[in-house]
XYZ file of C-alpha atoms in Angstrom:
733
model
C 43.048 -40.014 47.223
C 40.397 -37.806 49.997
C 41.686 -34.843 48.873
C 39.400 -36.308 45.378
C 36.234 -37.730 47.933
C 36.722 -33.947 49.504
C 36.454 -32.125 46.118
C 34.184 -34.570 45.120
C 31.789 -33.453 47.578
C 32.575 -30.029 47.999
C 31.691 -29.788 44.460
C 28.807 -32.220 44.436
C 27.689 -28.908 47.269
C 27.278 -26.738 43.839
C 30.737 -25.046 43.989
C 32.879 -24.220 41.668
C 36.091 -26.285 40.954
C 38.091 -23.904 41.578
C 36.293 -22.480 44.829
C 36.175 -26.208 45.631
C 40.382 -26.433 45.451
C 40.405 -23.690 47.672
C 38.274 -23.962 50.149
C 40.913 -27.495 50.566
C 43.416 -25.540 50.667
C 42.235 -24.178 54.380
C 42.521 -27.184 56.267
C 39.926 -25.954 58.862
C 37.191 -24.295 56.633
C 38.003 -27.866 54.676
C 37.180 -30.120 57.385
C 34.142 -28.219 58.848
C 32.257 -27.921 55.192
C 32.985 -32.334 55.106
C 31.827 -32.910 58.632
C 28.998 -30.657 57.541
C 28.100 -32.413 54.438
C 29.057 -35.457 55.906
C 26.199 -34.944 58.497
C 23.319 -32.627 56.176
C 23.839 -36.603 54.257
C 22.648 -38.700 56.624
C 19.026 -35.809 56.555
C 18.934 -35.519 52.267
C 21.083 -37.819 51.047
C 23.863 -38.023 48.759
C 22.415 -35.698 46.578
C 22.741 -32.320 47.729
C 20.815 -28.472 46.316
C 22.850 -25.795 44.843
C 20.903 -23.631 47.584
C 21.769 -26.001 50.676
C 25.008 -26.559 49.761
C 25.920 -22.366 49.794
C 23.920 -22.050 53.388
C 26.385 -24.982 54.563
C 29.423 -23.165 52.761
C 27.869 -20.424 54.523
C 27.919 -21.603 57.350
C 31.483 -23.830 57.315
C 32.857 -20.231 56.624
C 31.466 -18.072 59.139
C 31.063 -20.347 62.592
C 33.380 -19.763 64.599
C 32.233 -22.540 67.475
C 32.685 -25.694 66.230
C 30.280 -26.649 69.271
C 27.343 -25.749 67.561
C 27.730 -27.266 63.906
C 25.160 -30.046 63.931
C 23.089 -27.821 65.885
C 22.734 -25.579 63.321
C 23.559 -28.460 60.579
C 19.892 -29.961 61.562
C 18.094 -27.361 60.954
C 19.649 -26.349 57.335
C 18.976 -30.738 56.669
C 15.267 -30.019 57.537
C 14.429 -27.222 55.786
C 14.001 -24.808 58.699
C 16.651 -23.155 57.482
C 16.992 -21.985 54.209
C 17.447 -18.448 54.331
C 20.791 -16.226 53.983
C 19.374 -14.616 55.990
C 17.517 -16.161 58.515
C 21.483 -18.373 58.269
C 22.667 -14.784 59.134
C 20.107 -14.752 62.121
C 21.057 -18.284 63.633
C 24.913 -17.888 63.754
C 24.251 -14.494 65.588
C 22.327 -15.893 67.852
C 24.703 -19.256 68.763
C 27.442 -15.880 69.086
C 25.287 -13.811 71.145
C 24.830 -17.650 73.545
C 28.052 -19.273 73.722
C 26.443 -20.769 76.937
C 24.539 -24.538 76.502
C 22.203 -25.238 76.523
C 20.942 -23.318 74.055
C 16.918 -21.631 74.181
C 15.550 -23.908 71.317
C 11.869 -21.544 71.660
C 13.849 -18.685 71.371
C 16.167 -19.507 69.325
C 13.563 -20.561 66.335
C 12.033 -17.085 67.215
C 14.872 -15.192 66.394
C 15.587 -17.094 62.876
C 12.393 -17.157 61.736
C 12.098 -20.656 62.331
C 7.985 -21.912 60.724
C 7.507 -18.028 59.687
C 6.251 -18.754 56.863
C 5.918 -15.170 53.911
C 3.201 -16.163 51.506
C 3.430 -14.751 48.167
C 0.814 -11.975 48.769
C 2.570 -10.547 52.062
C 5.582 -10.300 48.886
C 2.888 -8.686 47.089
C 1.564 -5.696 49.619
C 5.370 -4.812 50.978
C 6.136 -3.711 47.640
C 3.458 -1.954 47.098
C 3.834 -0.155 49.574
C 6.722 0.578 48.984
C 6.088 1.611 45.062
C 3.540 3.858 46.555
C 5.525 5.287 48.606
C 7.738 6.735 45.556
C 5.378 6.800 43.074
C 6.185 10.782 42.067
C 10.020 9.936 41.947
C 9.906 7.116 39.979
C 7.378 8.694 37.500
C 9.711 11.337 36.702
C 13.239 8.703 36.770
C 11.887 5.582 35.733
C 14.402 3.310 35.368
C 17.500 5.393 36.545
C 15.124 5.071 40.250
C 17.081 2.952 41.882
C 15.278 -0.156 42.211
C 17.746 -1.734 45.245
C 15.812 1.006 47.113
C 11.997 -0.698 47.033
C 13.732 -3.612 47.743
C 15.686 -2.696 51.160
C 12.146 -1.103 52.154
C 10.005 -4.529 51.412
C 12.949 -6.306 53.306
C 12.459 -4.184 56.515
C 9.011 -5.261 56.612
C 9.106 -8.889 56.016
C 12.543 -9.770 57.572
C 11.847 -13.697 56.635
C 10.968 -12.302 53.349
C 13.151 -14.700 50.195
C 15.245 -12.024 48.745
C 14.750 -13.377 44.778
C 11.239 -13.055 45.061
C 10.887 -9.456 46.576
C 13.335 -8.761 43.514
C 10.759 -11.014 40.778
C 7.498 -8.050 42.581
C 9.333 -5.598 41.811
C 10.432 -5.725 38.451
C 7.217 -6.874 38.163
C 5.213 -4.266 39.481
C 7.575 -1.660 37.908
C 6.784 -3.106 34.813
C 3.374 -2.589 35.236
C 3.475 0.638 36.574
C 6.124 1.917 33.751
C 5.429 -0.441 30.878
C 8.677 -1.188 29.074
C 12.022 0.566 28.685
C 11.908 3.280 26.033
C 15.069 4.232 24.555
C 15.065 7.332 26.357
C 15.655 5.161 29.601
C 18.387 2.831 27.443
C 20.614 5.889 26.626
C 23.578 5.055 28.855
C 24.092 8.080 31.568
C 26.635 10.270 31.089
C 29.318 8.916 33.389
C 30.854 10.960 36.269
C 34.912 10.369 36.799
C 34.049 8.172 40.066
C 36.280 9.633 43.083
C 38.779 6.947 44.533
C 38.583 4.906 47.217
C 40.823 6.587 49.714
C 38.478 10.126 49.408
C 35.535 8.771 49.478
C 36.233 6.496 52.525
C 37.414 8.072 55.672
C 38.734 5.137 56.865
C 42.058 5.762 55.141
C 44.467 8.339 53.283
C 44.256 10.742 50.791
C 47.504 11.433 48.600
C 47.756 15.531 47.532
C 50.508 16.324 45.360
C 52.218 18.890 46.263
C 55.659 20.475 45.383
C 55.837 17.430 43.091
C 55.920 15.316 45.761
C 53.164 12.899 47.055
C 52.812 14.244 50.648
C 49.809 11.849 52.738
C 47.104 13.701 54.794
C 45.692 11.133 57.574
C 43.067 10.505 59.305
C 43.248 12.013 62.974
C 44.586 9.129 65.420
C 41.029 10.234 67.295
C 39.477 9.041 64.037
C 41.043 6.492 63.296
C 40.519 4.934 66.865
C 36.787 4.715 66.563
C 36.795 3.335 63.211
C 39.076 0.366 65.402
C 35.861 0.868 67.837
C 33.221 -1.112 65.188
C 36.357 -3.895 65.026
C 36.169 -4.684 68.741
C 34.077 -5.873 71.069
C 31.829 -3.797 72.528
C 31.943 -3.563 76.649
C 30.613 -6.594 78.361
C 29.860 -8.162 74.945
C 33.743 -10.508 74.836
C 31.934 -13.267 74.109
C 31.394 -12.310 70.607
C 34.893 -11.857 69.916
C 36.843 -14.869 67.961
C 38.377 -17.549 69.829
C 37.025 -16.165 73.283
C 36.649 -18.892 75.819
C 33.178 -19.185 77.439
C 32.669 -21.263 80.655
C 29.980 -21.748 82.894
C 30.442 -18.544 84.516
C 31.386 -16.140 81.866
C 27.564 -14.675 81.363
C 27.494 -13.961 84.777
C 31.101 -12.185 85.651
C 30.279 -10.184 82.470
C 27.091 -8.928 84.360
C 29.060 -7.744 86.879
C 32.041 -6.397 85.210
C 28.908 -4.172 83.878
C 27.795 -3.786 86.998
C 31.826 -1.508 88.169
C 32.485 -0.588 84.631
C 28.789 0.743 84.050
C 29.580 -0.552 80.054
C 32.492 2.041 79.607
C 35.688 1.691 77.844
C 38.585 0.772 80.132
C 42.945 0.321 78.519
C 45.609 0.252 80.382
C 49.405 1.014 78.999
C 51.579 -1.284 81.100
C 54.920 -0.589 81.015
C 58.229 -2.644 82.604
C 59.998 0.002 84.431
C 63.755 -0.977 83.770
C 64.489 0.831 81.351
C 63.250 4.170 79.090
C 59.833 4.281 76.637
C 61.111 4.406 72.809
C 59.795 5.446 69.423
C 57.469 1.890 69.735
C 56.010 2.744 72.629
C 54.445 5.971 71.693
C 52.485 4.331 69.494
C 51.388 1.857 72.310
C 50.653 4.605 74.102
C 48.629 6.896 71.695
C 46.924 3.445 71.201
C 46.364 2.570 75.178
C 45.361 6.231 76.042
C 43.475 7.554 72.781
C 41.726 4.660 71.767
C 40.044 4.846 75.161
C 40.022 9.188 74.148
C 38.033 7.804 70.863
C 35.274 5.937 73.359
C 35.060 8.524 75.947
C 36.538 5.513 78.187
C 38.990 5.730 80.703
C 43.425 4.046 80.295
C 45.531 2.971 82.992
C 49.280 3.718 83.453
C 50.193 0.459 85.692
C 53.429 -0.663 85.788
C 54.469 -3.728 85.801
C 56.585 -4.516 88.545
C 56.945 -8.174 88.742
C 61.257 -7.800 87.852
C 62.696 -6.075 91.265
C 66.984 -6.944 89.515
C 66.190 -4.603 86.698
C 63.439 -1.742 87.975
C 64.669 1.785 88.985
C 63.436 4.983 90.330
C 64.319 6.724 87.361
C 62.540 4.564 84.893
C 58.608 5.221 86.559
C 59.798 8.665 86.729
C 60.640 9.117 83.159
C 58.021 7.158 81.730
C 55.275 8.873 83.872
C 57.270 11.599 81.888
C 56.989 11.165 78.523
C 52.585 9.222 78.972
C 52.574 13.428 79.630
C 54.447 14.700 77.543
C 52.995 12.538 74.993
C 49.703 14.424 76.504
C 48.129 12.116 78.000
C 47.170 11.593 81.456
C 46.070 8.314 83.155
C 42.996 8.005 85.082
C 45.132 6.443 87.946
C 48.776 5.048 88.167
C 48.301 1.736 89.916
C 51.704 -1.064 89.765
C 51.288 -4.494 89.537
C 52.711 -4.403 92.865
C 49.287 -3.279 94.227
C 48.201 -6.553 93.563
C 50.957 -9.019 95.234
C 48.337 -10.354 98.384
C 45.721 -11.439 96.084
C 47.586 -12.938 93.295
C 49.458 -14.944 95.684
C 46.136 -16.319 96.589
C 44.798 -16.391 93.041
C 48.787 -18.727 93.134
C 47.095 -21.215 96.096
C 43.224 -21.375 94.889
C 44.949 -22.397 90.846
C 46.896 -24.978 93.181
C 43.301 -26.411 95.162
C 42.213 -26.608 91.790
C 44.972 -28.375 91.011
C 45.509 -26.253 87.685
C 49.220 -25.174 89.279
C 52.537 -27.270 90.397
C 55.822 -26.871 92.818
C 58.582 -27.986 89.963
C 62.452 -27.868 90.992
C 63.439 -28.043 87.867
C 65.985 -25.839 86.709
C 66.414 -22.691 84.616
C 68.751 -24.418 81.771
C 66.158 -27.391 81.282
C 63.240 -25.399 80.551
C 65.060 -24.021 77.773
C 65.081 -24.984 74.036
C 62.030 -26.488 71.984
C 61.391 -30.039 73.399
C 62.157 -29.786 77.597
C 61.946 -32.537 79.334
C 58.012 -32.663 81.092
C 58.794 -31.865 85.034
C 58.156 -34.987 86.927
C 56.573 -33.196 89.890
C 53.575 -32.282 87.719
C 51.024 -34.891 89.291
C 52.363 -33.609 92.701
C 49.996 -34.223 95.544
C 47.489 -30.726 95.534
C 48.276 -30.169 99.875
C 52.263 -31.103 98.701
C 52.808 -28.398 96.559
C 50.677 -25.737 98.787
C 53.350 -26.649 101.952
C 55.726 -26.059 99.282
C 54.818 -22.649 97.525
C 55.058 -21.289 101.086
C 57.763 -22.146 101.999
C 59.409 -20.522 98.910
C 57.422 -17.812 100.209
C 59.213 -18.270 103.233
C 62.064 -18.144 102.060
C 63.258 -21.818 101.839
C 64.914 -22.582 98.685
C 67.790 -20.852 97.205
C 66.870 -18.761 93.791
C 66.218 -21.585 90.973
C 65.692 -24.558 93.182
C 61.267 -24.005 93.111
C 59.077 -22.819 91.150
C 55.194 -22.250 90.707
C 54.008 -23.340 87.087
C 50.836 -23.395 85.314
C 48.909 -27.008 83.674
C 48.300 -25.982 80.584
C 50.664 -25.833 76.672
C 50.282 -22.658 75.697
C 50.075 -22.040 71.497
C 53.828 -21.871 71.010
C 54.220 -24.974 72.140
C 55.489 -23.978 74.928
C 54.940 -26.617 78.284
C 53.604 -25.164 81.185
C 54.793 -21.511 81.546
C 56.002 -20.270 85.438
C 53.607 -18.417 87.325
C 56.003 -17.826 91.043
C 59.758 -18.008 90.807
C 62.033 -16.899 94.139
C 64.018 -13.661 94.025
C 66.099 -12.138 96.498
C 65.714 -8.876 94.941
C 64.378 -5.965 97.227
C 60.791 -5.137 95.548
C 61.514 -1.008 94.949
C 58.263 -1.086 96.758
C 57.741 -3.549 99.394
C 61.435 -4.370 100.071
C 61.197 -7.526 101.641
C 58.478 -8.377 102.368
C 58.599 -10.928 99.393
C 61.404 -13.395 98.010
C 59.287 -15.354 95.475
C 57.353 -13.005 92.350
C 54.880 -13.555 89.177
C 55.714 -13.575 85.960
C 54.336 -11.746 83.413
C 52.307 -15.390 81.881
C 50.826 -15.313 85.296
C 49.970 -11.560 86.672
C 48.782 -9.623 83.333
C 45.881 -11.339 82.913
C 45.215 -11.117 86.158
C 45.915 -7.706 86.625
C 43.454 -6.658 83.719
C 40.793 -9.075 84.736
C 41.036 -6.667 88.765
C 41.326 -4.065 86.719
C 37.834 -4.473 85.023
C 39.574 -3.872 81.308
C 37.157 -3.794 78.496
C 40.617 -3.905 76.069
C 43.912 -5.724 76.472
C 45.520 -4.277 73.302
C 48.932 -5.291 73.195
C 51.942 -5.677 70.752
C 51.993 -8.816 68.178
C 54.370 -11.182 69.705
C 52.148 -11.682 72.773
C 49.686 -13.770 70.200
C 51.128 -16.950 71.539
C 50.211 -15.474 75.560
C 46.830 -15.082 74.348
C 45.160 -19.279 74.549
C 46.860 -18.704 78.729
C 45.538 -15.539 79.734
C 41.766 -16.604 78.489
C 42.721 -19.870 80.776
C 44.290 -18.594 83.614
C 40.822 -15.901 83.922
C 39.048 -18.685 83.110
C 40.356 -21.143 85.568
C 40.389 -19.323 87.904
C 36.644 -17.969 87.723
C 37.700 -14.023 87.072
C 36.778 -11.701 84.802
C 38.538 -12.307 81.847
C 39.127 -9.320 79.896
C 39.760 -9.468 75.832
C 43.924 -9.916 74.369
C 43.440 -7.369 71.405
C 47.480 -7.674 69.344
C 48.533 -4.737 66.684
C 51.558 -4.630 65.330
C 54.858 -3.305 66.641
C 56.527 0.283 64.509
C 60.332 -0.388 64.401
C 62.538 1.972 62.291
C 65.389 1.455 60.211
C 68.319 2.931 61.230
C 67.567 2.530 65.160
C 67.837 -0.274 67.868
C 65.293 -0.232 70.722
C 66.637 -3.059 72.607
C 66.713 -2.371 76.080
C 69.774 -4.719 76.370
C 71.330 -2.607 73.304
C 71.000 0.279 74.526
C 72.618 -0.401 77.678
C 75.488 -1.748 75.217
C 75.796 1.959 72.583
C 76.201 3.690 76.784
C 78.656 0.707 77.879
C 80.606 1.558 74.771
C 80.420 5.040 75.141
C 78.449 5.426 71.327
C 76.241 7.317 73.650
C 75.867 9.636 76.683
C 72.954 7.608 78.027
C 68.710 6.284 77.539
C 68.763 10.333 76.132
C 71.070 10.315 73.910
C 70.298 13.021 70.964
C 70.942 9.966 68.112
C 68.321 7.664 69.661
C 64.948 7.175 69.208
C 63.993 6.719 73.362
C 61.408 9.163 73.803
C 63.578 11.405 76.008
C 66.375 11.705 73.675
C 63.930 12.437 70.617
C 62.599 14.863 73.282
C 66.477 16.223 74.015
C 66.922 16.657 69.957
C 63.956 18.850 69.452
C 61.235 17.323 68.279
C 57.653 18.052 69.822
C 55.146 15.756 71.135
C 52.271 15.878 68.799
C 54.777 15.316 65.887
C 55.512 12.498 67.265
C 51.759 11.965 67.394
C 50.973 12.510 64.283
C 53.505 10.301 62.791
C 51.564 7.029 64.988
C 48.281 8.340 63.088
C 50.731 8.502 59.688
C 51.712 5.190 60.538
C 47.714 4.473 61.371
C 46.684 1.128 63.724
C 48.186 -1.707 61.928
C 48.301 -5.009 62.025
C 50.868 -6.615 60.543
C 54.426 -5.259 62.336
C 55.925 -2.026 60.973
C 59.139 -0.444 60.470
C 59.417 3.340 58.900
C 62.084 5.626 57.350
C 62.969 8.520 59.991
C 62.911 10.597 57.366
C 59.078 10.028 57.601
C 58.542 11.352 61.140
C 61.294 13.867 60.242
C 58.634 15.419 57.833
C 56.024 15.358 61.340
C 58.492 17.208 63.313
C 58.703 19.639 60.212
C 54.962 19.609 59.906
C 54.594 20.455 63.483
C 57.653 23.106 63.405
C 56.981 24.824 60.406
C 54.002 25.681 62.548
C 55.031 26.543 66.051
C 58.813 27.402 65.857
C 59.231 30.814 64.470
C 62.256 31.336 61.841
C 65.412 32.341 62.844
C 68.691 32.752 59.408
C 71.956 30.526 60.180
C 75.335 30.060 58.571
C 76.702 27.186 59.708
C 79.654 26.952 57.015
C 80.245 31.118 56.478
C 81.881 32.874 53.809
C 82.122 36.762 53.764
C 80.700 38.275 51.117
C 80.962 41.982 50.520
C 78.792 43.753 48.715
C 80.578 46.523 46.837
C 77.045 49.131 46.591
C 75.603 48.484 49.109
C 73.059 51.079 49.149
C 72.927 52.646 52.559
C 75.034 54.272 54.391
C 74.848 52.345 57.305
C 73.338 48.780 57.635
C 69.559 48.634 56.592
C 66.833 46.957 59.365
C 64.784 44.466 57.338
C 61.174 42.715 58.419
C 61.744 38.922 58.346
C 58.270 37.081 59.011
C 58.980 34.944 61.802
C 56.755 32.095 60.056
C 57.166 32.581 56.900
C 53.805 30.303 55.093
C 51.503 33.059 57.035
C 53.078 36.822 57.969
C 50.007 37.025 60.562
C 51.936 35.341 63.168
C 54.108 38.661 63.675
C 57.714 39.664 62.389
C 61.160 39.848 63.968
C 63.709 42.767 63.049
C 67.520 42.160 61.152
C 70.433 44.239 60.119
C 71.690 43.756 56.847
C 74.833 45.837 56.208
C 77.528 45.619 53.161
C 79.238 42.327 54.395
C 77.125 39.537 54.666
C 78.052 36.113 55.222
C 76.407 32.867 53.676
C 76.682 29.432 53.743
C 79.517 28.350 51.573
C 77.944 25.243 49.362
C 75.740 28.667 47.986
C 78.834 29.261 46.008
C 80.081 28.138 43.190
C 83.077 28.251 41.298
C 82.433 25.523 38.670
C 79.168 25.128 39.019
C 77.255 21.903 37.729
C 74.976 21.877 34.947
C 71.121 21.963 37.094
C 73.281 24.097 40.305
C 71.158 27.184 40.583
C 72.727 29.032 43.038
C 75.626 31.798 43.375
C 78.597 31.605 40.614
C 79.598 33.237 37.522
C 77.402 34.818 35.431
C 74.168 33.764 38.174
C 72.919 35.952 40.319
C 71.100 34.534 43.436
C 69.000 36.599 46.197
C 69.091 36.802 49.679
C 65.885 36.044 51.476
C 63.620 39.137 52.934
C 66.602 41.725 51.910
C 64.218 42.356 48.555
C 67.838 42.454 47.357
C 69.946 39.874 44.217
C 73.575 39.878 44.050
C 75.739 39.514 41.534
C 79.584 38.137 41.309
C 82.178 40.343 40.194
C 85.177 39.230 41.874
C 86.456 36.045 44.294
C 89.112 36.481 46.986
C 91.678 33.633 48.381
C 94.229 33.199 50.415
C 97.503 31.516 49.983
C 96.629 28.023 49.808
C 93.832 28.483 46.929
C 91.243 28.455 49.822
C 88.201 30.625 48.701
C 88.143 33.317 51.722
C 85.468 36.110 50.434
C 83.501 36.958 47.732
C 83.314 40.911 46.136
C 79.279 41.288 44.515
C 77.438 43.697 43.096
C 73.384 44.401 44.537
C 70.683 44.882 42.155
C 66.466 45.832 43.747
C 64.830 42.389 42.902
C 61.973 44.174 41.099
C 64.270 45.772 38.942
C 65.352 43.425 36.232
C 64.999 38.869 36.241
C 64.252 37.326 38.381
C 66.834 34.814 40.429
C 67.658 31.308 39.466
C 67.301 31.480 43.749
C 67.232 32.367 46.968
C 69.810 32.232 49.851
C 69.331 32.609 53.286
C 72.310 34.938 55.083
C 73.287 36.802 58.676
C 74.844 40.016 58.419
C 76.688 41.103 61.863
C 76.506 37.654 63.244
C 75.973 36.256 66.695
C 78.222 33.123 67.135
C 75.822 29.681 68.409
C 76.792 26.776 69.202
C 74.238 24.601 66.582
C 74.089 21.163 67.376
C 73.571 18.493 63.755
C 72.333 15.430 64.560
C 72.721 12.390 62.128
C 72.001 8.914 62.307
C 74.377 6.995 64.745
C 74.551 3.751 62.505
C 75.333 3.126 58.585
C 72.374 0.914 57.107
C 69.145 0.490 57.313
C 69.163 -2.951 59.811
C 71.573 -2.974 61.940
C 70.766 -5.691 64.348
C 70.158 -7.832 60.375
C 73.374 -10.289 61.007
C 72.757 -10.784 56.641
C 73.127 -7.052 56.374
C 75.456 -5.954 59.324
C 77.872 -9.651 59.910
C 79.572 -7.252 63.074
C 76.846 -6.847 64.855
C 75.197 -3.916 65.347
C 78.026 -2.193 67.108
C 79.937 -1.857 64.312
C 78.082 -0.548 62.176
C 78.617 3.189 64.172
C 77.807 6.027 62.344
C 81.652 7.270 63.185
C 80.020 11.284 62.778
C 79.148 13.413 65.837
C 77.550 16.386 63.959
C 73.362 16.305 64.797
C 71.092 18.203 64.005
C 66.864 18.444 64.676
C 65.101 18.109 61.259
C 66.873 19.269 57.704
C 63.967 22.083 56.042
C 62.191 21.191 53.034
C 64.891 21.692 50.375
C 62.988 24.068 48.017
C 62.766 22.235 44.431
C 64.352 25.325 42.422
C 66.556 25.519 45.128
C 70.011 22.214 44.044
């Protein structure tokens, strides 16, 4: 019944029935629109005209602070705000002035309340615009962009009604040009529109190369400059949807700007309890890159609040990986730098009645509906004394925690702020036996460092409300948390706990085993840092979680190596080939380009003799259809030599296995071009070749539906590995 009433109410505002039904699906929007319409009816009666209804719908759908609904509805219902331009100005004003009370005089000036634009003023503004463009108008006539005239008139008369301006433009143009002629009515020849990807610099464009679609992305810096348009400007935190303000907010933001000078500040805050992986590469690029793209600074801050799992090697490795990817922190900081301040703030939180010492055990707090703490309302002084006792080591681990009085977005009630741990800290030693949690530490460290944009992955969205709550509860500067999607790869695990299981099981040697996707492993495997950064740029700054195929990362590696790694020919499974009519008495010296795609980068010399070795897979006695390499009656070229070889005899051993081939050769320009050119070596050196295969057999080794036996049961038994294969020539099958 209520839905039918709302449907009738919404259609009464001028919404189509379809639009009204769609609105009802959005609970928050329909509730706000219902409230706006009900309040407007108190002034206007049951019937609301369509123009007013359109404004009410615009208000309900765009207003982020429901406290201002009644205030703005009253202006609409009393016809003080009666155009879309005025409504937009009103919404911007209340967003920019979140604190009470609103200065109505300034508000009305900013929104054009009471401003009367006469028809004569509109006529004059349109006439002035037409006079500025008269020569072009007379030439182009009705093909002239009339929107330009309306835009200039609107700029001169901000609060004029748009329909009146359009009507006046139409009338004056008709008076100047007369009615449309047959020439005016002829359609313009259609010009093929550029694809959106080509015209919108915010997206990637596709090109076709060798029959494959190749994605060309914007640089990460270009993408991140674009992201700046979505994010708030430093000091304008309150303009962010969902940001919570207090009576102290504007003063705190003013102090913040005085300290930072309006500079963008970000931070990369890893826990030093493991090695960074490919997902961290996106976080590093996003945090450091966003600051760099906007002339800001980025801190490298270690979240070292869990001494049980932290090791010195992890601190070193993380710093090393950040530098390897090409970023230099403005400053390296530690959460432990701020332990004294964090403790003092915890005491203040207790004094304000926002935290208490609790004795529930960890197992009692687990699950979806844990029982409320019986100590939630204990006296402030008692909690202060007990918290001091926690610091002095008078409680065993698990006997007491400090909890904050709030309910998080995921329903978790009263998260823990401090817990007892008798593990020496790598930096502070035995000074502390209580340590702050992530939920308590993170936002306050951001506040101390005056971070403007706290960029984190999507799983922390549920902590955003507690982030704002804690800063506001202590009346300290509150940054803005922005979330983005995690980056994952198929055929991989990146969990620190699971990598430790792989090491313990002997499946990998350590964190830098080249089959893993930790950054140290990728570096050991030979992946250039530029390729990893390019991969992050290709993935883009997305809100949704992204799971990519490893071959996309390998494609980025290939692109970089093509420009930076000099080519060398190697044969992994050699098959001897004897050239029976070799054209010289001794070996020839062949000049081979270091970079086949760019011969300006120089050459190196290799020997070419009567005995060469080719890959065993480059020859088949009985080839399948479409096979283009060496076979009976099918010659191939030897890359870089200028010679083509043709099979004459196959030499086999006692077991029937092919041991060598006898061929003849001819100049490549002396006959028909072969279907393929193959690589080879002559007078070869023995070398160690490492080929890197996938560690897991299935795309999602952690998915019980795909791998019922768990990820450890999904290990690939192969142990040979390679950095990345060359891109296969489509003409070589």
